[in-house]
Backbone as a printed PyTorch tensor [residue, N CA C, xyz], in Angstrom:
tensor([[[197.6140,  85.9080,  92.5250],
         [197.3580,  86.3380,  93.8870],
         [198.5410,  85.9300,  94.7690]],

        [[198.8100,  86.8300,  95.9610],
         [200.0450,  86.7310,  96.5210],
         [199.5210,  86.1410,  97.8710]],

        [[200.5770,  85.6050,  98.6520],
         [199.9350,  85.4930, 100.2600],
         [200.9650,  85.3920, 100.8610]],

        [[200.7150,  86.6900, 102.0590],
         [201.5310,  87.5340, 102.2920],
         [200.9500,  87.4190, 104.3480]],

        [[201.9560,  87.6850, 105.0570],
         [201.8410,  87.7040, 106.2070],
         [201.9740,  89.3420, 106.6420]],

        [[200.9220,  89.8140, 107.1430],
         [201.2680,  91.2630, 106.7780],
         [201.8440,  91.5040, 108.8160]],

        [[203.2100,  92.4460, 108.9290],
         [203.8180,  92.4500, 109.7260],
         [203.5430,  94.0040, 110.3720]],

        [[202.2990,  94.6080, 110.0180],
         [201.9320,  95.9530, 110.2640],
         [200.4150,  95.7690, 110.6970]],

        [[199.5040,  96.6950, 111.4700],
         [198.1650,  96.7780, 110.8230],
         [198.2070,  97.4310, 109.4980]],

        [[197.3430,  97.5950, 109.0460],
         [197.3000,  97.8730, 107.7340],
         [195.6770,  97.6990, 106.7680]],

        [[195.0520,  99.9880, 107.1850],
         [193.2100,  99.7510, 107.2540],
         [193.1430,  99.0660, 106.1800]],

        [[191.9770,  99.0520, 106.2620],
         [190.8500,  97.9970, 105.4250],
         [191.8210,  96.6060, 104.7840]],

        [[192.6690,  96.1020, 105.5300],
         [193.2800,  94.7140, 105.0850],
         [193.2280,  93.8300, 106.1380]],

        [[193.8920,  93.9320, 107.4880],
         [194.0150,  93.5660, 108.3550],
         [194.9770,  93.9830, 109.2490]],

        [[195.0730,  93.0950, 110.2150],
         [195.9340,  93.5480, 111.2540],
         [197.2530,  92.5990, 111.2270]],

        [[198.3950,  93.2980, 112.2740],
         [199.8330,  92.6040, 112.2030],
         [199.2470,  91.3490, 112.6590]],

        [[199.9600,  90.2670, 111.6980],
         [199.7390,  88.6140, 112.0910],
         [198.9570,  87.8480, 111.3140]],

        [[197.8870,  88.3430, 110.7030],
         [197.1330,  88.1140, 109.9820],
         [197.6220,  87.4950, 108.4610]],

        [[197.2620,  86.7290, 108.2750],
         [197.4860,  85.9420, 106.8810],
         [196.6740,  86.2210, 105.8040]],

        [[196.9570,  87.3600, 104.7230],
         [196.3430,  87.5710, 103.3390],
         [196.7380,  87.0300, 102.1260]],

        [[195.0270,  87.4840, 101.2060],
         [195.8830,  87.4430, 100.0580],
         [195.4890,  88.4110,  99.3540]],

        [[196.2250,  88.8020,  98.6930],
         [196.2120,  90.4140,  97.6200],
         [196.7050,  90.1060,  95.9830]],

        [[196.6310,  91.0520,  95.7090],
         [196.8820,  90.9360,  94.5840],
         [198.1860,  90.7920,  94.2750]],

        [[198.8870,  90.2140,  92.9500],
         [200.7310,  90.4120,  92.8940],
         [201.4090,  91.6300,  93.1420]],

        [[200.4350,  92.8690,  92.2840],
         [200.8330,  94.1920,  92.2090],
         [200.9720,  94.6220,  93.5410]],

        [[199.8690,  94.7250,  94.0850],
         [200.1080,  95.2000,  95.6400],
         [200.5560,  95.0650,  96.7560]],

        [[201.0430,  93.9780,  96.7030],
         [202.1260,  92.8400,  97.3430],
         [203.5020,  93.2940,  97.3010]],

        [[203.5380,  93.1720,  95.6220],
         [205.2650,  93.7770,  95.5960],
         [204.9050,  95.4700,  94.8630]],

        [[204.0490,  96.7180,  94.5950],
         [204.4090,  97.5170,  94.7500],
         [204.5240,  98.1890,  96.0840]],

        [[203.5760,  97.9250,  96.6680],
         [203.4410,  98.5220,  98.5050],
         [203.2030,  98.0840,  99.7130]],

        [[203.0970,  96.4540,  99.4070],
         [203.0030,  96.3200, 100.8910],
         [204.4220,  95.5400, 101.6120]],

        [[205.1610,  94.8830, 100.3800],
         [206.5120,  93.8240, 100.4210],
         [207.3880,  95.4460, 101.2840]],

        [[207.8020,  96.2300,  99.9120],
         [208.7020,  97.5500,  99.9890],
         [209.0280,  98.4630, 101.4440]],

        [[207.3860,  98.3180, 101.9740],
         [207.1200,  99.2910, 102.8120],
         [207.2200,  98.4870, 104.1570]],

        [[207.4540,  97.2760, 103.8760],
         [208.1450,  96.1430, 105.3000],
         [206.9390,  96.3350, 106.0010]],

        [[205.1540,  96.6210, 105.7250],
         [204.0850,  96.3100, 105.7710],
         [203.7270,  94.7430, 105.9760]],

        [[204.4480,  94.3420, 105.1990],
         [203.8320,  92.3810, 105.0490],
         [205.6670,  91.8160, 104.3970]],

        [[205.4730,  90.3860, 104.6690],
         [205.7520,  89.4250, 103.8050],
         [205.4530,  88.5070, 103.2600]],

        [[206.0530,  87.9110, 102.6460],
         [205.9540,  86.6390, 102.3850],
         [205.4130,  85.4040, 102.8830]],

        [[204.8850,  84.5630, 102.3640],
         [204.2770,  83.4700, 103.5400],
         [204.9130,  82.1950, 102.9830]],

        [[205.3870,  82.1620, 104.3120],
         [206.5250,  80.4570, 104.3920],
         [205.7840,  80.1430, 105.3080]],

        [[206.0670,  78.6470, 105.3020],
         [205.8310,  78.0130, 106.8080],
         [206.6270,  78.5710, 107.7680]],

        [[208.1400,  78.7230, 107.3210],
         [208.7800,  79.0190, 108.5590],
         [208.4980,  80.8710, 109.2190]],

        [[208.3580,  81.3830, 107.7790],
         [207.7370,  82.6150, 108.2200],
         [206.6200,  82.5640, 109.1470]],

        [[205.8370,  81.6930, 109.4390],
         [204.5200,  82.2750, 110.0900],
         [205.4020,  81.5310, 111.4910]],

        [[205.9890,  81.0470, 111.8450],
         [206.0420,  80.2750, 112.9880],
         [206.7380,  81.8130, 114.0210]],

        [[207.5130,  82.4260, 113.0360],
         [208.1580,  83.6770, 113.3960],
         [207.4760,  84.4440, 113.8790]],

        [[206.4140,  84.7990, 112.9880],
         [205.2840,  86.2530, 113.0160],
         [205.0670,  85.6020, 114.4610]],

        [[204.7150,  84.1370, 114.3500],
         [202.9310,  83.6940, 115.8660],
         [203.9500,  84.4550, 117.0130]],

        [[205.3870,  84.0380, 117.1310],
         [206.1480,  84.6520, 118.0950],
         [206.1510,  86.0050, 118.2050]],

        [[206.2610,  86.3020, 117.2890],
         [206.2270,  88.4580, 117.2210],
         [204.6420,  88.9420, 118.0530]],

        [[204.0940,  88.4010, 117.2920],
         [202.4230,  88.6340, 117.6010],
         [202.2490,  88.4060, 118.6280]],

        [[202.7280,  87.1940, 119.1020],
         [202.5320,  86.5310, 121.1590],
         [203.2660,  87.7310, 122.0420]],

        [[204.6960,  87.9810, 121.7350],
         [204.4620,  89.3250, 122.3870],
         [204.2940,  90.6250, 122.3860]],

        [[203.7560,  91.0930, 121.3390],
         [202.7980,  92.1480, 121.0910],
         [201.3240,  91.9630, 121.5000]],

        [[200.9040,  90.7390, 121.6650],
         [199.5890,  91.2430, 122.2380],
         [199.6040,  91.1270, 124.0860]],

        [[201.3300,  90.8640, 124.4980],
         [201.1000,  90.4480, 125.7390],
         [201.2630,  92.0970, 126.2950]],

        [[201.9430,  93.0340, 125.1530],
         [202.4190,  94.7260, 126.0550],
         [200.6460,  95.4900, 125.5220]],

        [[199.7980,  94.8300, 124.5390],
         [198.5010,  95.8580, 124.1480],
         [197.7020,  95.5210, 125.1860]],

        [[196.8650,  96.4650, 125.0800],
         [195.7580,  95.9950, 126.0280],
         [194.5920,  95.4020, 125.3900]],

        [[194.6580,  94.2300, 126.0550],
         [193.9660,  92.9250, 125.7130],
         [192.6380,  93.0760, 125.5010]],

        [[191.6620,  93.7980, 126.6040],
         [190.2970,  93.8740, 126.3780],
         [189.8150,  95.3970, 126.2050]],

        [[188.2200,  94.9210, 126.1630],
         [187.8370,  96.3060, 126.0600],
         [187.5880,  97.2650, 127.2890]],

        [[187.5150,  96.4810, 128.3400],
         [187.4820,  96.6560, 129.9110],
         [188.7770,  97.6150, 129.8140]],

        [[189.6320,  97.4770, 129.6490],
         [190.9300,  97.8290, 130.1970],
         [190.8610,  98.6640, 129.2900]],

        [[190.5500,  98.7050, 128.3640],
         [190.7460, 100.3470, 127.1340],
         [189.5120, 101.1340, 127.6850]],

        [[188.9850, 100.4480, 127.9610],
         [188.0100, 101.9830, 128.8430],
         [188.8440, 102.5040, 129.8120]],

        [[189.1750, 101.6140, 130.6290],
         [189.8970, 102.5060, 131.9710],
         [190.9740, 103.5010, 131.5640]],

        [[191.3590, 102.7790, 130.8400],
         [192.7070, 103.7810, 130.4940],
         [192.1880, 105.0250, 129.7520]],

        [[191.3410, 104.6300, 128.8350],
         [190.6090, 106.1780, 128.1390],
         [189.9760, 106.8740, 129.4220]],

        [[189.6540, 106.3750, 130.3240],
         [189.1420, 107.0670, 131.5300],
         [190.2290, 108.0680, 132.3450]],

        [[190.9960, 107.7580, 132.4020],
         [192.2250, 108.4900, 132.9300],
         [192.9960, 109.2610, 131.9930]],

        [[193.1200, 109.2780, 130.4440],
         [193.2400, 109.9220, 130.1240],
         [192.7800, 111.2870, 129.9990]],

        [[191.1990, 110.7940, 129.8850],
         [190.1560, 112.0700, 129.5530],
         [190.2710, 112.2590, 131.0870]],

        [[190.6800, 112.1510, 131.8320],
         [191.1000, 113.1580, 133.5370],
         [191.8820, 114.2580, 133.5150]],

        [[192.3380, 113.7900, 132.5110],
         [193.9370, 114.8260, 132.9330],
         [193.7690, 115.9810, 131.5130]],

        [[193.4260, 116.7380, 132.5610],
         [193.1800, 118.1540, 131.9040],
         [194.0980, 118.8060, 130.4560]],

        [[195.3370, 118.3640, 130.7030],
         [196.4170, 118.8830, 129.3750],
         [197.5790, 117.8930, 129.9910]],

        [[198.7430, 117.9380, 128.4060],
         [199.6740, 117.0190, 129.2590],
         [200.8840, 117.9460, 128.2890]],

        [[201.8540, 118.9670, 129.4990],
         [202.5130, 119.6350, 128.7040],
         [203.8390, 119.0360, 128.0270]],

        [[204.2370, 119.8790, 126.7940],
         [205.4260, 119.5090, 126.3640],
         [206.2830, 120.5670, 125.9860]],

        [[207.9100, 120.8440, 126.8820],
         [208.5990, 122.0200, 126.5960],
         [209.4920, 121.5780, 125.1810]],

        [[209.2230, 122.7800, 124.5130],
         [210.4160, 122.5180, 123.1690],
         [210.7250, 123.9440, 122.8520]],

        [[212.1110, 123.5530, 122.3980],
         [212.8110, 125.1260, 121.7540],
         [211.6690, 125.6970, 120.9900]],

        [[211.7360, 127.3000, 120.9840],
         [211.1350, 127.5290, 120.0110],
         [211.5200, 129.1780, 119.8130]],

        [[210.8510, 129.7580, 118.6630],
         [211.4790, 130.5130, 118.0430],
         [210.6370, 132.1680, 118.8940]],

        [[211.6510, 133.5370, 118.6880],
         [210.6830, 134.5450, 119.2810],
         [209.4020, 134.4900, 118.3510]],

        [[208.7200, 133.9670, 117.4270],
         [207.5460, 133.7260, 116.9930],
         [206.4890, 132.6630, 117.2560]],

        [[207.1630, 132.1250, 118.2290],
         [206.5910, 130.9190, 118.7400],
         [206.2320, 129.6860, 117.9800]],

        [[207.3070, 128.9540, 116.8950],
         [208.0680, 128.2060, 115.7790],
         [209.0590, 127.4070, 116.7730]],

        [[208.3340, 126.5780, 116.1150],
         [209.0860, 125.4110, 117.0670],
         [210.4580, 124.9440, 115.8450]],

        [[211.9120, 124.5220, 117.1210],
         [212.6530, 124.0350, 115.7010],
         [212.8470, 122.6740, 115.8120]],

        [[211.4340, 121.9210, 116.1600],
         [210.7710, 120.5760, 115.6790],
         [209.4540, 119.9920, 116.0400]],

        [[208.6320, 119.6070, 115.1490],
         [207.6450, 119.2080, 115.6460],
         [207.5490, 118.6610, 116.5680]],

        [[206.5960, 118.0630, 117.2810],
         [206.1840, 117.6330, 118.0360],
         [206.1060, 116.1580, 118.0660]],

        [[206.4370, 114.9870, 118.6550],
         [206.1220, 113.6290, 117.5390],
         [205.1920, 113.1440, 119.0760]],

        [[204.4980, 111.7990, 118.2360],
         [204.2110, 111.3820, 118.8760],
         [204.6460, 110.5130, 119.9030]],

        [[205.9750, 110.2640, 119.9410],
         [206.8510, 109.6890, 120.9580],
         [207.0310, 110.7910, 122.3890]],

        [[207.0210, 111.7190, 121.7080],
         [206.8730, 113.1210, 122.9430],
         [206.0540, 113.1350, 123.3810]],

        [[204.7930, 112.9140, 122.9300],
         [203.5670, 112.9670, 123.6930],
         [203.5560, 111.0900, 124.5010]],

        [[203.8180, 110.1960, 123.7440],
         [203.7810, 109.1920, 124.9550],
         [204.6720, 109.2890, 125.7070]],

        [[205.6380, 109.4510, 125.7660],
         [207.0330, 109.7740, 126.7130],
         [206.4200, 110.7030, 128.2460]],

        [[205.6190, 112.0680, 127.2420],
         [204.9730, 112.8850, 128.5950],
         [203.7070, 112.3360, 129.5750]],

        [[203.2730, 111.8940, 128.8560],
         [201.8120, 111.1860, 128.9440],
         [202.4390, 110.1770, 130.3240]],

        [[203.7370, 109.5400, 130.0830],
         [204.1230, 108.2640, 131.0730],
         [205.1530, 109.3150, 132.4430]],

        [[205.4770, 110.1820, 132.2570],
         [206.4190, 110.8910, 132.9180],
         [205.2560, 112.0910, 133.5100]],

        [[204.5620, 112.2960, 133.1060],
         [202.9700, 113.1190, 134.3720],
         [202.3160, 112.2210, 134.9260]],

        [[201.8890, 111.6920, 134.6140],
         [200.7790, 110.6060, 134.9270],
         [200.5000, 109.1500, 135.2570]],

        [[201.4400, 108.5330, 134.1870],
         [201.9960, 107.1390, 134.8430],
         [201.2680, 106.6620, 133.7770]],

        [[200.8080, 106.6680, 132.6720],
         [200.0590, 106.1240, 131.8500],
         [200.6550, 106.0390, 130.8550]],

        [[201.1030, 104.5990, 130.4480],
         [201.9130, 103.9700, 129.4970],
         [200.8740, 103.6960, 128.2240]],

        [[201.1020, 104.3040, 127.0850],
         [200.6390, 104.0210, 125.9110],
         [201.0860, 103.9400, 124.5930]],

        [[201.6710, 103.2890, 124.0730],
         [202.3770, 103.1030, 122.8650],
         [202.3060, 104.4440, 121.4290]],

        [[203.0800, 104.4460, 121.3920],
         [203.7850, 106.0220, 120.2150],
         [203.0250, 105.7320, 119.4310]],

        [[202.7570, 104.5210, 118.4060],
         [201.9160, 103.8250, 117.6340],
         [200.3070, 104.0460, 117.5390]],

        [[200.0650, 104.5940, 118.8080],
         [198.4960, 104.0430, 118.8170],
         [197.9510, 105.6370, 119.0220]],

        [[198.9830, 106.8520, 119.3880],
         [198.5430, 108.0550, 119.0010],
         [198.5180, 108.9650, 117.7560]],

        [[197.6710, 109.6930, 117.4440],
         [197.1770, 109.9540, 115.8730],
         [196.9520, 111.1840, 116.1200]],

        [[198.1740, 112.2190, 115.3380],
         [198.1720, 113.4140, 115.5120],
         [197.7420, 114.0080, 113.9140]],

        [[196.3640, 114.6600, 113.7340],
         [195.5310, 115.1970, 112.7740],
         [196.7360, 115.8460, 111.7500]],

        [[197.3130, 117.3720, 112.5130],
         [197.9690, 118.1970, 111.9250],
         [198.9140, 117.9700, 112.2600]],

        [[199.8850, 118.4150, 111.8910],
         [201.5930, 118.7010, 112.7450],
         [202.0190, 119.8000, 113.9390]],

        [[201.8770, 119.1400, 114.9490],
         [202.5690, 120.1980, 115.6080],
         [203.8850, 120.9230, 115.7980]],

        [[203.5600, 122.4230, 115.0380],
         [205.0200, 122.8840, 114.6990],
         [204.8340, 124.4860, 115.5230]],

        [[204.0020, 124.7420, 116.4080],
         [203.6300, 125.7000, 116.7460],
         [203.4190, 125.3140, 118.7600]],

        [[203.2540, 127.0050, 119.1180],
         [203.3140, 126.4450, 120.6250],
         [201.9900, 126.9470, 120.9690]],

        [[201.2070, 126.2050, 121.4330],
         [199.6260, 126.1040, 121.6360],
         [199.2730, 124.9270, 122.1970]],

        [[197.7250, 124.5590, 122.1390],
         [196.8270, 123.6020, 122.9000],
         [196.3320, 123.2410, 121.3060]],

        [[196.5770, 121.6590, 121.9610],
         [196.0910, 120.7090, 120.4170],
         [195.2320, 119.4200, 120.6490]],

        [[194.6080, 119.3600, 120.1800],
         [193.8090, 117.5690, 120.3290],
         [194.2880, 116.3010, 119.8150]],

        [[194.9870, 115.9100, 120.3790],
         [195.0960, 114.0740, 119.7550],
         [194.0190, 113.1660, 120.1750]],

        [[194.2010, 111.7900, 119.2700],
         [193.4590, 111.3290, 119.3870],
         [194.0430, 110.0220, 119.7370]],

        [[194.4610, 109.2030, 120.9560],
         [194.7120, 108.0420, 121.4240],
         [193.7610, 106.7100, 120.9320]],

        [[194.3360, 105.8660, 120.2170],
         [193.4840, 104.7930, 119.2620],
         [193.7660, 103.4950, 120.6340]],

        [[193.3960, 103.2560, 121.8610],
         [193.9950, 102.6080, 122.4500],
         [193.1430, 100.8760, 122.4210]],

        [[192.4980, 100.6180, 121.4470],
         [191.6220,  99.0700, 120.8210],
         [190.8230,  99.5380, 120.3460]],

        [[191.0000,  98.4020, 118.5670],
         [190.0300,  99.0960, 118.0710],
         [188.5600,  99.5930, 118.2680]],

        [[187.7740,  99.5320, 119.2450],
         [186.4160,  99.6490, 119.8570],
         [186.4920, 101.2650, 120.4120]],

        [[187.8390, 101.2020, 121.2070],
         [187.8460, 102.2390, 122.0240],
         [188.8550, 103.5640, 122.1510]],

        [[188.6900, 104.4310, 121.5140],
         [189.5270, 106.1380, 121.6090],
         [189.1980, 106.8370, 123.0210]],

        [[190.6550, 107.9220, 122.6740],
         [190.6970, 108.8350, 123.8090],
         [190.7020, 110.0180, 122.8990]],

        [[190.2500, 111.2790, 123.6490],
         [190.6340, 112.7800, 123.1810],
         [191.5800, 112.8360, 124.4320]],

        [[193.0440, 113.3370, 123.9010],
         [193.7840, 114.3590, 124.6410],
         [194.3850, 115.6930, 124.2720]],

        [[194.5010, 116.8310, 124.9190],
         [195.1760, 117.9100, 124.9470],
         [195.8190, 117.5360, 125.3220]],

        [[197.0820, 118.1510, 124.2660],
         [198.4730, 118.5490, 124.6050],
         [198.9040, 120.1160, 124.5850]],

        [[199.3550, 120.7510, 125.4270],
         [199.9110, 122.1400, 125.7880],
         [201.4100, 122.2540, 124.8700]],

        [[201.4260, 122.5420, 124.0790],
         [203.0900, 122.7290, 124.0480],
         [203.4500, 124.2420, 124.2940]],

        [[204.1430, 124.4090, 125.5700],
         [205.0210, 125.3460, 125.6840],
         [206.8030, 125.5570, 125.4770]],

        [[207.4340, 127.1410, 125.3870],
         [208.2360, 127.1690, 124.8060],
         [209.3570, 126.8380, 126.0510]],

        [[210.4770, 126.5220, 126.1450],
         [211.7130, 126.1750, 126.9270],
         [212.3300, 127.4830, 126.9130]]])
């Protein structure tokens, strides 16, 4: 058995900061490789507590505050995004989710991490789509996104 400081969330294991233990295999086939987790030193964890202290100082801390913010999301009717696209309406790039937090903070004022939005399909097309904002684990948003063509 390995024990491993995993430096990601990562479902059904835990979350970034968290101290596991797994198996050898899974340790060093997918979670070491994929810069998911490391190793556990003493001096390693003194590192992570620092990483972790300020990552939980930019998340939102409670569940109070992930309501509000899912509250204002689900306000805002669509949140558009212009991208090249083709006379077939072919985009020549998806859509990422950095585009959608980028727009999300540049309409509205609502800062939410690239990380914590979860786009089903790929957006490679110009239409109205549903994401799904993971903003604590307790609490989601539904948003439309519009993508129109430039």
């Amino acid at each position: 058995m390995a024990k491993l400081i995993l430096t990601h969330d990562v479902p059904n294991l835990g979350v970034a900061g968290e101290v596991v233990t797994v198996k050898d295999g899974y340790a060093r086939n997918y979670l070491v490789p994929r810069r998911l987790a490391e190793r556990w030193t003493p001096g390693a964890q003194k590192a992570l507590d620092k990483i972790a202290e300020r990552a939980r100082s930019k998340e939102i801390a409670s569940v109070d505050e992930a309501r509000e913010v899912r509250d204002q999301i689900q306000e805002i009717p669509f949140v558009e995004i212009l991208k090249l696209a083709s006379p077939t309406d072919a985009l020549y790039g998806a859509v990422s989710t950095g585009d959608i937090a980028s727009a999300l903070k540049e309409s509205n004022g609502i800062v939410v991490d690239r990380r914590k939005i979860v786009i089903e399909k790929a957006i490679k097309y110009v239409g109205d789509y549903n994401v799904t904002v993971n903003l604590h684990p307790e609490v989601s948003a539904r948003l439309k996104v519009r993508v129109t063509a430039k």
